[in-house]
Amino acid sequence: MKVSYYPGCSLHATGKEYDQSVKAVSKALDIELKEIDDWSCCGATAAHSTNFKLSIALPARNLIAAEKDAMDVMVPCAACFSRFKTAEHHLKKNQTLKAEIEEIVGGKYQGGIAIRNPIDIIYKDIGKDALEKKVVKQLKGLKPVAYYGCLLLRPPDVCEFDDYENPIQMDEILKALGAEVMPWSYKTDCCGGSLTLGNMSNVKGIGFKMVDKLMTMAREAGANCLVTACPVCMANLDERSSESVRLPVFYFTELMALAMGLPGPENWFKMHNIDSRPLLGSLGLF
Amino acid sequence: METFLEEVNRRIDGVPIQRCYHCRKCTAGCPLTSEMDYNINKIIKMIQLGMRDEVLNSSTIWLCVSCETCITRCPNQVDIARMMDVLRQMAIESGVTPKEKNILKFHEAFLSNIKIGGRINEPLMMVQYKLKSGDLFSDMAMGMSMLMRGKLAPFSPRTKDMKSVRRMFEKTK
Ligand code: SF4
Ligand code: SF4
C-alpha cells in the first residue's frame, strides 16, 4: 500500500528515532510513504491554546497539500494526529468556518482522505498474522505495558480510533512480536506532556509527579518497560521521571524493527535518556 | 450586553455549559485538579455567576494540558477542554497577566518559531523561550544531554513556501 506521510516537527528532532523506525518498519511491511510536499507545523498546543482559527488553518494547509496525492495520510505523532483530526472535525461540521479557513490558507479542502496513525494502519491493513510472519526474533522476556496517552483517543468522536477507555491495538501488535504484554489501568492516563517543554513542569514538579505515577503503576503491573506512539509522551516519560522508579521507554516501531531483525535499533536506543540496553542485553535481545 | 456566560458559550460553539449538572466526573478525572487554584467544575459555576476576572486570572486555565478527559467523560457533552481554550484566548485578549506566565511565553515562542521557518526548530525555539521568560538556566543540563544524544536538529529543513505560512498568521491576527 501507499500513503502520504506527515512526520511533523518532532520527528525531525527529539523524535528522530520514531521517524526512522516508522520508515524502517513501513518499508519492511511494503507500506510506501510519500512525504507531504513542503509541509509545515500543525501548531500543536500553542496554536489551539491561543488562536482558534490559526489552530485549524495550520493543519488544514497540510491536509490540502496531502489531498493532491489523494492517499490516506499517516501521522505518527499523536499530538499532530489530534490536531489533524480536530481540524477535519471542524471543517466537516461547519461550512462557514470551512470557507473562512480556505480563504486563510489559500486552497480548497475536499475532505476525501483519511488521517491515520501507524498503529491503526499496521493493526488493520497489515494485520497480526502478516506481522507475526515477519518476526525473526521473538521478544521473549520483554514485559511492556502499552501506553496510549491522550491524543490518539480523546475525544473519541474526533479521533475515531480504538476503544477510548481500553484500547488494544498496540497491545496486539506487541503480542505479535512475542512480548508478554502486561495489562494495566493507566493506558490512557495523561502524562502531562504538553507542560513538559515549558519549564513550568520542572519548576513546580508537576511533570515528575505525573510521570513517576505512571512508572510506578507500570512496575506494579509487573512491566519492565513502557511503549508509546507519541513523541511528546516519549520526551516526557524519558526525561522527567525520578531515578528510583524509571523504566525504559520505547516507541512501538522500535520494538517492531528489533523483532523483525531490521537495522537501526542500535542507533535509536542510544538516543534515549533512560538506557534500555541493560534490560535488552539481560534478555538476550540485543 | 452579552454576559460572560453568553460570550463563553458563543465562543465554544457547541453544547452550552448550563447543561452541566455538577456531577464532577470531569473534575475527578482531570489529571491537574490538585494543582489548579479552582477545579474545573468550580470554573463552570464561576462562569455562570459572571466571575469574569477571577476565571481569567486563574491558574486553572493555563494548567489544563488539553488531555480531553473531561469532555470524553462528561455525561452531558460539556466541552471543558474547548472551554479552556476559549478562556485562555479571552484572557489574552483582555490583556490580563496570566497566573502561569511561562506557559503563555512558551506558546508565544512556539508560534513565533513557526512564523520564522514554518516548522519548529527546537534549539532556536528554546532560545526564544528563554529570552521571553528570562528563565535562562533551567533545563540546561537536559538540553545539553539531548544535544549529545543527537536528539536536537538545529539544521533541519524548513518550509519553503513561507509566504503561505505568513499569510495564515496575518489573516488570523
Ligand atoms: S462531567 Fe459534565 S456534567 Fe459533570 S460536572 Fe463535569 S461538566 Fe458538569
Ligand atoms: S482537558 Fe484540561 S480540564 Fe479537561 S481533564 Fe484534561 S487537563 Fe483537565
Short mmCIF file of C-alpha atoms and ligand atoms in Angstrom, two decimals:
data_model
loop_
_atom_site.label_atom_id
_atom_site.label_comp_id
_atom_site.label_asym_id
_atom_site.label_seq_id
_atom_site.Cartn_x
_atom_site.Cartn_y
_atom_site.Cartn_z
CA MET A 1 0.00 0.00 0.00
CA LYS A 2 0.99 3.62 -0.44
CA VAL A 3 0.19 6.51 1.90
CA SER A 4 1.07 10.15 2.36
CA TYR A 5 3.41 10.81 5.27
CA TYR A 6 3.38 13.71 7.71
CA PRO A 7 6.40 13.49 10.00
CA GLY A 8 5.78 16.80 11.80
CA CYS A 9 8.46 18.79 13.60
CA SER A 10 9.13 16.38 16.48
CA LEU A 11 10.02 13.51 14.18
CA HIS A 12 12.80 15.59 12.69
CA ALA A 13 14.26 16.43 16.09
CA THR A 14 13.52 14.95 19.52
CA GLY A 15 11.50 12.14 17.93
CA LYS A 16 14.07 11.22 15.26
CA GLU A 17 14.18 7.58 16.25
CA TYR A 18 10.40 7.39 15.84
CA ASP A 19 10.69 8.75 12.28
CA GLN A 20 13.48 6.35 11.41
CA SER A 21 11.78 3.32 12.93
CA VAL A 22 8.42 4.12 11.30
CA LYS A 23 10.21 4.32 7.96
CA ALA A 24 12.16 1.09 8.51
CA VAL A 25 9.08 -0.84 9.59
CA SER A 26 6.92 0.57 6.79
CA LYS A 27 9.46 -0.45 4.19
CA ALA A 28 9.64 -3.98 5.57
CA LEU A 29 5.84 -4.22 5.51
CA ASP A 30 5.52 -2.82 1.98
CA ILE A 31 3.93 0.43 3.06
CA GLU A 32 5.28 3.09 0.75
CA LEU A 33 5.48 6.54 2.34
CA LYS A 34 5.29 9.74 0.35
CA GLU A 35 6.16 12.78 2.44
CA ILE A 36 3.65 15.64 2.06
CA ASP A 37 5.19 18.34 -0.15
CA ASP A 38 6.57 21.29 1.76
CA TRP A 39 4.63 20.53 4.95
CA SER A 40 4.51 22.94 7.87
CA CYS A 41 3.96 22.66 11.62
CA CYS A 42 0.48 21.62 12.87
CA GLY A 43 0.53 24.38 15.51
CA ALA A 44 0.26 21.95 18.43
CA THR A 45 -0.93 23.16 21.85
CA ALA A 46 0.47 26.63 21.30
CA ALA A 47 -1.96 27.38 18.46
CA HIS A 48 -5.13 25.88 19.91
CA SER A 49 -4.50 27.47 23.30
CA THR A 50 -4.19 30.93 21.89
CA ASN A 51 -5.85 31.24 18.47
CA PHE A 52 -8.69 29.00 17.29
CA LYS A 53 -8.64 29.86 13.58
CA LEU A 54 -4.87 29.55 13.34
CA SER A 55 -5.15 26.16 15.05
CA ILE A 56 -7.43 24.95 12.24
CA ALA A 57 -5.58 26.72 9.41
CA LEU A 58 -2.17 25.22 10.22
CA PRO A 59 -3.19 21.56 9.89
CA ALA A 60 -5.58 22.45 7.04
CA ARG A 61 -2.64 23.70 4.96
CA ASN A 62 -1.04 20.25 5.28
CA LEU A 63 -4.27 18.37 4.64
CA ILE A 64 -4.87 20.38 1.47
CA ALA A 65 -1.30 19.64 0.35
CA ALA A 66 -1.81 15.93 1.07
CA GLU A 67 -5.06 15.85 -0.90
CA LYS A 68 -3.10 16.49 -4.10
CA ASP A 69 -1.73 12.96 -3.79
CA ALA A 70 -5.18 11.52 -3.00
CA MET A 71 -3.91 8.93 -0.50
CA ASP A 72 -4.63 8.43 3.18
CA VAL A 73 -2.15 10.27 5.34
CA MET A 74 -0.08 8.57 8.03
CA VAL A 75 0.55 10.78 11.06
CA PRO A 76 2.79 9.00 13.61
CA CYS A 77 2.91 11.80 16.21
CA ALA A 78 -0.15 11.54 18.46
CA ALA A 79 -0.16 15.30 19.01
CA CYS A 80 -0.13 16.09 15.27
CA PHE A 81 -2.71 13.34 14.72
CA SER A 82 -5.02 15.05 17.20
CA ARG A 83 -4.61 18.46 15.54
CA PHE A 84 -5.29 16.97 12.08
CA LYS A 85 -8.39 15.11 13.30
CA THR A 86 -9.66 18.20 15.14
CA ALA A 87 -9.25 20.34 12.02
CA GLU A 88 -11.04 17.72 9.93
CA HIS A 89 -13.85 17.58 12.50
CA HIS A 90 -14.46 21.35 12.42
CA LEU A 91 -14.05 21.67 8.64
CA LYS A 92 -16.61 18.92 8.02
CA LYS A 93 -19.05 20.23 10.61
CA ASN A 94 -19.02 23.93 9.88
CA GLN A 95 -19.32 25.17 6.28
CA THR A 96 -18.88 28.84 7.19
CA LEU A 97 -15.65 28.07 9.02
CA LYS A 98 -14.50 25.88 6.14
CA ALA A 99 -14.93 28.76 3.67
CA GLU A 100 -13.09 31.09 6.00
CA ILE A 101 -10.19 28.66 6.53
CA GLU A 102 -9.92 28.03 2.79
CA GLU A 103 -9.54 31.76 2.30
CA ILE A 104 -6.91 31.95 5.06
CA VAL A 105 -4.91 29.04 3.66
CA GLY A 106 -5.50 29.89 0.00
CA GLY A 107 -6.73 26.47 -1.16
CA LYS A 108 -9.79 24.21 -1.26
CA TYR A 109 -10.32 21.49 1.32
CA GLN A 110 -12.03 18.37 -0.07
CA GLY A 111 -12.03 16.08 2.94
CA GLY A 112 -11.61 12.90 0.96
CA ILE A 113 -8.53 11.39 2.60
CA ALA A 114 -8.36 9.52 5.91
CA ILE A 115 -5.99 10.65 8.67
CA ARG A 116 -4.42 7.59 10.23
CA ASN A 117 -1.91 6.69 12.89
CA PRO A 118 0.58 3.91 12.03
CA ILE A 119 -0.82 1.74 14.86
CA ASP A 120 -4.16 1.66 13.09
CA ILE A 121 -2.61 1.04 9.65
CA ILE A 122 -0.44 -1.82 10.91
CA TYR A 123 -3.20 -3.37 13.01
CA LYS A 124 -5.96 -3.15 10.40
CA ASP A 125 -4.27 -3.14 6.98
CA ILE A 126 -1.25 -5.34 7.65
CA GLY A 127 -2.75 -7.45 10.41
CA LYS A 128 -1.37 -9.57 13.21
CA ASP A 129 -0.87 -12.69 11.11
CA ALA A 130 1.24 -10.98 8.45
CA LEU A 131 3.22 -9.25 11.17
CA GLU A 132 3.91 -12.50 13.02
CA LYS A 133 5.37 -13.94 9.82
CA LYS A 134 7.91 -11.10 9.68
CA VAL A 135 9.21 -11.68 13.20
CA VAL A 136 12.67 -13.25 13.29
CA LYS A 137 13.45 -12.60 16.95
CA GLN A 138 10.64 -13.18 19.46
CA LEU A 139 10.77 -10.52 22.20
CA LYS A 140 10.74 -13.19 24.93
CA GLY A 141 11.05 -11.83 28.45
CA LEU A 142 10.11 -8.31 27.46
CA LYS A 143 7.14 -7.27 29.57
CA PRO A 144 5.86 -3.97 28.23
CA VAL A 145 2.79 -2.01 29.17
CA ALA A 146 1.23 -0.26 26.19
CA TYR A 147 0.84 3.43 26.95
CA TYR A 148 -1.59 5.21 24.61
CA GLY A 149 -1.92 8.54 26.43
CA CYS A 150 -4.47 11.15 25.46
CA LEU A 151 -4.34 12.40 21.96
CA LEU A 152 -4.82 9.27 19.88
CA LEU A 153 -8.08 8.55 21.66
CA ARG A 154 -9.76 11.64 23.01
CA PRO A 155 -12.25 12.98 22.31
CA PRO A 156 -13.44 9.72 20.72
CA ASP A 157 -15.85 11.26 18.21
CA VAL A 158 -12.99 13.38 16.86
CA CYS A 159 -10.19 10.80 16.96
CA GLU A 160 -12.26 7.83 15.72
CA PHE A 161 -9.52 5.49 16.89
CA ASP A 162 -9.53 2.47 19.20
CA ASP A 163 -11.72 1.91 22.31
CA TYR A 164 -11.07 5.09 24.29
CA GLU A 165 -11.03 3.57 27.78
CA ASN A 166 -9.39 0.26 26.92
CA PRO A 167 -7.56 0.44 23.61
CA ILE A 168 -5.94 -2.81 22.48
CA GLN A 169 -4.34 -2.27 19.07
CA MET A 170 -0.83 -1.52 20.32
CA ASP A 171 -1.11 -4.38 22.84
CA GLU A 172 -1.94 -6.75 19.99
CA ILE A 173 0.95 -5.53 17.84
CA LEU A 174 3.38 -6.09 20.74
CA LYS A 175 1.95 -9.56 21.37
CA ALA A 176 2.58 -10.43 17.72
CA LEU A 177 6.25 -9.64 18.38
CA GLY A 178 6.38 -12.25 21.13
CA ALA A 179 6.38 -9.76 24.02
CA GLU A 180 4.49 -10.58 27.21
CA VAL A 181 2.25 -7.52 27.31
CA MET A 182 1.10 -6.67 30.83
CA PRO A 183 -2.43 -5.47 31.50
CA TRP A 184 -2.71 -2.18 33.42
CA SER A 185 -5.25 0.55 34.09
CA TYR A 186 -3.13 3.53 33.08
CA LYS A 187 -3.16 3.04 29.31
CA THR A 188 -4.96 6.30 28.66
CA ASP A 189 -3.92 8.42 31.66
CA CYS A 190 -2.30 11.74 30.84
CA CYS A 191 1.49 12.10 31.39
CA GLY A 192 1.34 15.92 31.40
CA GLY A 193 3.48 16.07 28.29
CA SER A 194 2.22 19.35 26.94
CA LEU A 195 3.65 21.09 30.02
CA THR A 196 6.96 19.29 29.59
CA LEU A 197 8.86 21.58 27.30
CA GLY A 198 7.68 24.72 29.01
CA ASN A 199 9.92 24.73 32.07
CA MET A 200 6.86 25.03 34.24
CA SER A 201 6.62 21.35 34.83
CA ASN A 202 10.14 21.32 36.15
CA VAL A 203 9.71 24.28 38.44
CA LYS A 204 6.56 23.03 40.03
CA GLY A 205 7.43 19.37 39.76
CA ILE A 206 4.12 18.53 38.11
CA GLY A 207 5.78 16.71 35.25
CA PHE A 208 7.79 14.47 37.53
CA LYS A 209 4.78 13.75 39.70
CA MET A 210 2.69 12.63 36.72
CA VAL A 211 5.41 10.55 35.09
CA ASP A 212 6.51 8.94 38.35
CA LYS A 213 2.95 7.80 38.92
CA LEU A 214 2.86 6.11 35.52
CA MET A 215 6.26 4.47 36.06
CA THR A 216 5.21 3.24 39.49
CA MET A 217 1.96 1.82 38.18
CA ALA A 218 3.78 0.11 35.30
CA ARG A 219 6.10 -1.53 37.85
CA GLU A 220 3.15 -2.58 39.94
CA ALA A 221 1.65 -4.23 36.86
CA GLY A 222 4.85 -6.29 36.53
CA ALA A 223 6.18 -4.46 33.48
CA ASN A 224 9.85 -3.96 32.67
CA CYS A 225 9.30 -1.22 30.09
CA LEU A 226 6.72 1.17 28.62
CA VAL A 227 5.78 1.52 24.97
CA THR A 228 4.41 4.67 23.35
CA ALA A 229 3.36 6.05 19.97
CA CYS A 230 3.82 9.70 20.84
CA PRO A 231 7.00 11.79 20.75
CA VAL A 232 5.59 14.21 23.34
CA CYS A 233 4.89 11.33 25.75
CA MET A 234 8.32 9.88 24.93
CA ALA A 235 10.15 13.12 25.71
CA ASN A 236 8.21 13.47 28.93
CA LEU A 237 8.47 9.85 30.13
CA ASP A 238 12.10 9.52 29.11
CA GLU A 239 13.32 12.83 30.58
CA ARG A 240 11.08 13.56 33.55
CA SER A 241 10.99 10.63 35.91
CA SER A 242 12.79 10.01 39.19
CA GLU A 243 15.67 7.57 39.01
CA SER A 244 14.19 5.31 41.65
CA VAL A 245 11.12 4.40 39.60
CA ARG A 246 12.11 4.81 35.97
CA LEU A 247 11.76 2.07 33.36
CA PRO A 248 12.97 2.18 29.76
CA VAL A 249 10.53 3.61 27.22
CA PHE A 250 10.28 2.51 23.57
CA TYR A 251 8.38 3.58 20.50
CA PHE A 252 6.33 0.60 19.37
CA THR A 253 8.01 0.81 15.97
CA GLU A 254 11.47 0.44 17.55
CA LEU A 255 10.40 -2.85 19.07
CA MET A 256 8.85 -3.94 15.78
CA ALA A 257 12.13 -3.30 14.00
CA LEU A 258 14.04 -5.16 16.70
CA ALA A 259 11.79 -8.21 16.41
CA MET A 260 11.85 -8.07 12.63
CA GLY A 261 15.65 -8.03 12.62
CA LEU A 262 15.84 -4.67 10.82
CA PRO A 263 18.92 -2.44 11.04
CA GLY A 264 18.66 0.69 13.17
CA PRO A 265 17.73 -0.16 16.77
CA GLU A 266 21.33 0.13 17.97
CA ASN A 267 21.35 3.79 16.88
CA TRP A 268 17.88 4.60 18.15
CA PHE A 269 18.32 3.20 21.65
CA LYS A 270 21.40 5.38 22.10
CA MET A 271 19.22 8.45 21.69
CA HIS A 272 17.08 7.60 24.72
CA ASN A 273 17.80 9.15 28.09
CA ILE A 274 16.88 6.02 30.04
CA ASP A 275 19.25 3.36 28.77
CA SER A 276 17.29 0.32 27.62
CA ARG A 277 20.34 -1.70 26.60
CA PRO A 278 20.99 -3.33 30.00
CA LEU A 279 17.42 -4.68 30.02
CA LEU A 280 17.54 -5.88 26.41
CA GLY A 281 21.01 -7.33 26.95
CA SER A 282 19.93 -9.28 30.02
CA LEU A 283 17.12 -10.82 27.96
CA GLY A 284 19.48 -11.70 25.12
CA LEU A 285 17.58 -9.42 22.75
CA PHE A 286 20.36 -7.01 21.96
CA MET B 1 -24.71 43.47 26.51
CA GLU B 2 -23.51 39.92 26.27
CA THR B 3 -22.85 38.31 29.66
CA PHE B 4 -19.65 36.40 30.44
CA LEU B 5 -21.60 33.13 30.26
CA GLU B 6 -23.11 34.05 26.89
CA GLU B 7 -19.74 35.00 25.48
CA VAL B 8 -18.11 31.75 26.62
CA ASN B 9 -20.98 29.72 25.14
CA ARG B 10 -20.90 31.60 21.86
CA ARG B 11 -17.18 31.00 21.50
CA ILE B 12 -17.37 27.32 22.45
CA ASP B 13 -19.97 26.99 19.68
CA GLY B 14 -21.29 23.65 20.96
CA VAL B 15 -23.23 22.37 23.95
CA PRO B 16 -24.00 25.30 26.31
CA ILE B 17 -22.23 24.88 29.63
CA GLN B 18 -25.54 25.18 31.54
CA ARG B 19 -26.10 21.55 30.55
CA CYS B 20 -23.64 20.73 33.34
CA TYR B 21 -25.47 19.16 36.31
CA HIS B 22 -22.38 19.36 38.51
CA CYS B 23 -21.72 15.66 38.90
CA ARG B 24 -17.96 16.46 38.95
CA LYS B 25 -16.97 13.47 36.90
CA CYS B 26 -14.79 15.81 34.85
CA THR B 27 -13.06 17.10 37.95
CA ALA B 28 -12.45 13.61 39.31
CA GLY B 29 -10.76 12.63 36.05
CA CYS B 30 -8.77 15.81 35.42
CA PRO B 31 -5.08 15.00 35.99
CA LEU B 32 -4.28 18.56 37.09
CA THR B 33 -7.10 19.04 39.62
CA SER B 34 -4.78 19.07 42.62
CA GLU B 35 -2.56 21.76 41.07
CA MET B 36 -5.30 24.16 39.97
CA ASP B 37 -6.47 27.08 42.10
CA TYR B 38 -10.12 26.41 41.15
CA ASN B 39 -11.13 22.96 39.97
CA ILE B 40 -12.80 22.74 36.58
CA ASN B 41 -16.30 22.25 37.93
CA LYS B 42 -15.85 25.40 40.04
CA ILE B 43 -14.80 27.26 36.90
CA ILE B 44 -18.14 26.35 35.29
CA LYS B 45 -20.03 27.66 38.31
CA MET B 46 -17.92 30.82 38.39
CA ILE B 47 -18.69 31.49 34.73
CA GLN B 48 -22.40 31.09 35.48
CA LEU B 49 -22.02 33.58 38.33
CA GLY B 50 -20.30 36.05 36.00
CA MET B 51 -16.95 35.96 37.83
CA ARG B 52 -15.02 37.03 34.78
CA ASP B 53 -11.89 38.44 36.45
CA GLU B 54 -11.42 35.52 38.82
CA VAL B 55 -11.77 33.00 36.00
CA LEU B 56 -9.47 34.78 33.56
CA ASN B 57 -6.89 35.27 36.32
CA SER B 58 -6.95 31.67 37.49
CA SER B 59 -4.04 29.25 37.15
CA THR B 60 -6.57 26.60 36.05
CA ILE B 61 -6.90 27.87 32.50
CA TRP B 62 -3.13 27.65 31.97
CA LEU B 63 -2.53 24.38 33.78
CA CYS B 64 -5.09 22.49 31.68
CA VAL B 65 -2.99 20.22 29.44
CA SER B 66 -5.79 19.55 26.93
CA CYS B 67 -5.86 15.84 27.72
CA GLU B 68 -9.57 15.78 26.76
CA THR B 69 -10.52 13.51 29.64
CA CYS B 70 -13.25 15.89 30.84
CA ILE B 71 -15.17 16.09 27.56
CA THR B 72 -14.77 12.37 27.00
CA ARG B 73 -16.33 11.50 30.36
CA CYS B 74 -18.94 14.23 30.73
CA PRO B 75 -22.44 12.69 30.62
CA ASN B 76 -23.71 15.94 29.07
CA GLN B 77 -21.01 16.50 26.45
CA VAL B 78 -19.92 19.77 28.03
CA ASP B 79 -16.68 20.50 26.18
CA ILE B 80 -14.50 21.76 29.02
CA ALA B 81 -11.28 21.25 27.07
CA ARG B 82 -12.61 23.60 24.39
CA MET B 83 -13.88 25.94 27.11
CA MET B 84 -10.31 26.14 28.48
CA ASP B 85 -9.01 27.14 25.03
CA VAL B 86 -11.71 29.81 24.84
CA LEU B 87 -10.88 31.13 28.32
CA ARG B 88 -7.17 31.30 27.51
CA GLN B 89 -7.95 33.24 24.36
CA MET B 90 -10.25 35.59 26.26
CA ALA B 91 -7.56 36.11 28.90
CA ILE B 92 -5.01 37.02 26.23
CA GLU B 93 -7.46 39.39 24.53
CA SER B 94 -8.31 41.16 27.78
CA GLY B 95 -4.61 41.63 28.44
CA VAL B 96 -4.54 40.01 31.89
CA THR B 97 -1.15 38.79 33.04
CA PRO B 98 -1.59 35.04 33.14
CA LYS B 99 -1.12 33.34 36.50
CA GLU B 100 1.25 30.90 34.81
CA LYS B 101 3.23 33.39 32.75
CA ASN B 102 5.80 30.99 31.39
CA ILE B 103 3.24 28.73 29.79
CA LEU B 104 1.96 31.59 27.64
CA LYS B 105 5.55 32.67 26.93
CA PHE B 106 6.24 29.16 25.74
CA HIS B 107 3.23 29.20 23.41
CA GLU B 108 4.34 32.57 22.04
CA ALA B 109 7.89 31.35 21.43
CA PHE B 110 6.50 28.25 19.71
CA LEU B 111 4.28 30.26 17.35
CA SER B 112 6.92 32.85 16.53
CA ASN B 113 9.23 29.95 15.71
CA ILE B 114 6.69 28.63 13.17
CA LYS B 115 6.50 32.13 11.69
CA ILE B 116 10.26 32.06 11.07
CA GLY B 117 10.68 28.66 9.48
CA GLY B 118 7.28 27.00 9.04
CA ARG B 119 8.50 24.16 11.23
CA ILE B 120 9.71 24.09 14.81
CA ASN B 121 13.45 24.39 15.23
CA GLU B 122 13.73 23.23 18.82
CA PRO B 123 17.10 24.76 19.78
CA LEU B 124 16.10 28.12 18.33
CA MET B 125 12.69 27.93 19.98
CA MET B 126 14.26 27.23 23.37
CA VAL B 127 16.42 30.32 22.95
CA GLN B 128 13.35 32.37 22.01
CA TYR B 129 11.50 31.00 25.03
CA LYS B 130 14.36 31.68 27.40
CA LEU B 131 14.69 35.25 26.20
CA LYS B 132 10.96 35.83 26.63
CA SER B 133 10.70 34.20 30.03
CA GLY B 134 14.04 35.31 31.46
CA ASP B 135 14.34 31.78 32.79
CA LEU B 136 17.80 31.25 31.34
CA PHE B 137 19.29 28.32 33.16
CA SER B 138 16.67 25.72 33.99
CA ASP B 139 16.79 22.56 31.93
CA MET B 140 20.21 23.40 30.50
CA ALA B 141 21.52 20.01 31.55
CA MET B 142 18.65 18.26 29.80
CA GLY B 143 19.18 20.36 26.68
CA MET B 144 22.89 19.53 26.59
CA SER B 145 22.23 15.85 27.16
CA MET B 146 19.70 15.82 24.31
CA LEU B 147 22.18 17.54 22.04
CA MET B 148 24.85 14.96 22.89
CA ARG B 149 22.48 12.11 22.12
CA GLY B 150 21.79 13.59 18.68
CA LYS B 151 18.21 14.48 19.59
CA LEU B 152 18.24 18.13 18.62
CA ALA B 153 18.42 19.09 14.99
CA PRO B 154 19.48 22.72 14.66
CA PHE B 155 19.73 22.48 10.87
CA SER B 156 16.62 20.53 9.93
CA PRO B 157 14.97 21.75 6.71
CA ARG B 158 12.35 24.48 6.83
CA THR B 159 9.14 25.02 4.90
CA LYS B 160 9.97 26.56 1.52
CA ASP B 161 6.74 28.40 0.78
CA MET B 162 6.98 30.74 3.77
CA LYS B 163 4.62 33.21 2.11
CA SER B 164 1.74 30.81 2.64
CA VAL B 165 2.74 30.30 6.28
CA ARG B 166 2.96 34.00 7.00
CA ARG B 167 -0.37 34.52 5.25
CA MET B 168 -2.08 32.26 7.81
CA PHE B 169 -0.64 34.28 10.68
CA GLU B 170 -1.55 37.59 9.03
CA LYS B 171 -5.12 36.56 8.35
CA THR B 172 -5.79 35.16 11.80
CA LYS B 173 -4.28 38.04 13.77
S1 SF4 C 1 -18.79 15.91 33.97
FE1 SF4 C 1 -20.07 17.31 32.78
S2 SF4 C 1 -22.00 17.43 33.92
FE2 SF4 C 1 -20.48 16.54 35.30
S3 SF4 C 1 -19.66 18.31 36.43
FE3 SF4 C 1 -18.31 17.99 34.66
S4 SF4 C 1 -19.15 19.31 33.07
FE4 SF4 C 1 -20.73 19.10 34.64
S1 SF4 C 2 -8.55 18.78 29.15
FE1 SF4 C 2 -7.80 20.16 30.74
S2 SF4 C 2 -9.56 20.48 32.08
FE2 SF4 C 2 -10.02 18.67 30.82
S3 SF4 C 2 -9.36 16.96 32.08
FE3 SF4 C 2 -7.63 17.49 30.75
S4 SF4 C 2 -6.37 18.93 31.94
FE4 SF4 C 2 -8.38 18.77 32.96
#
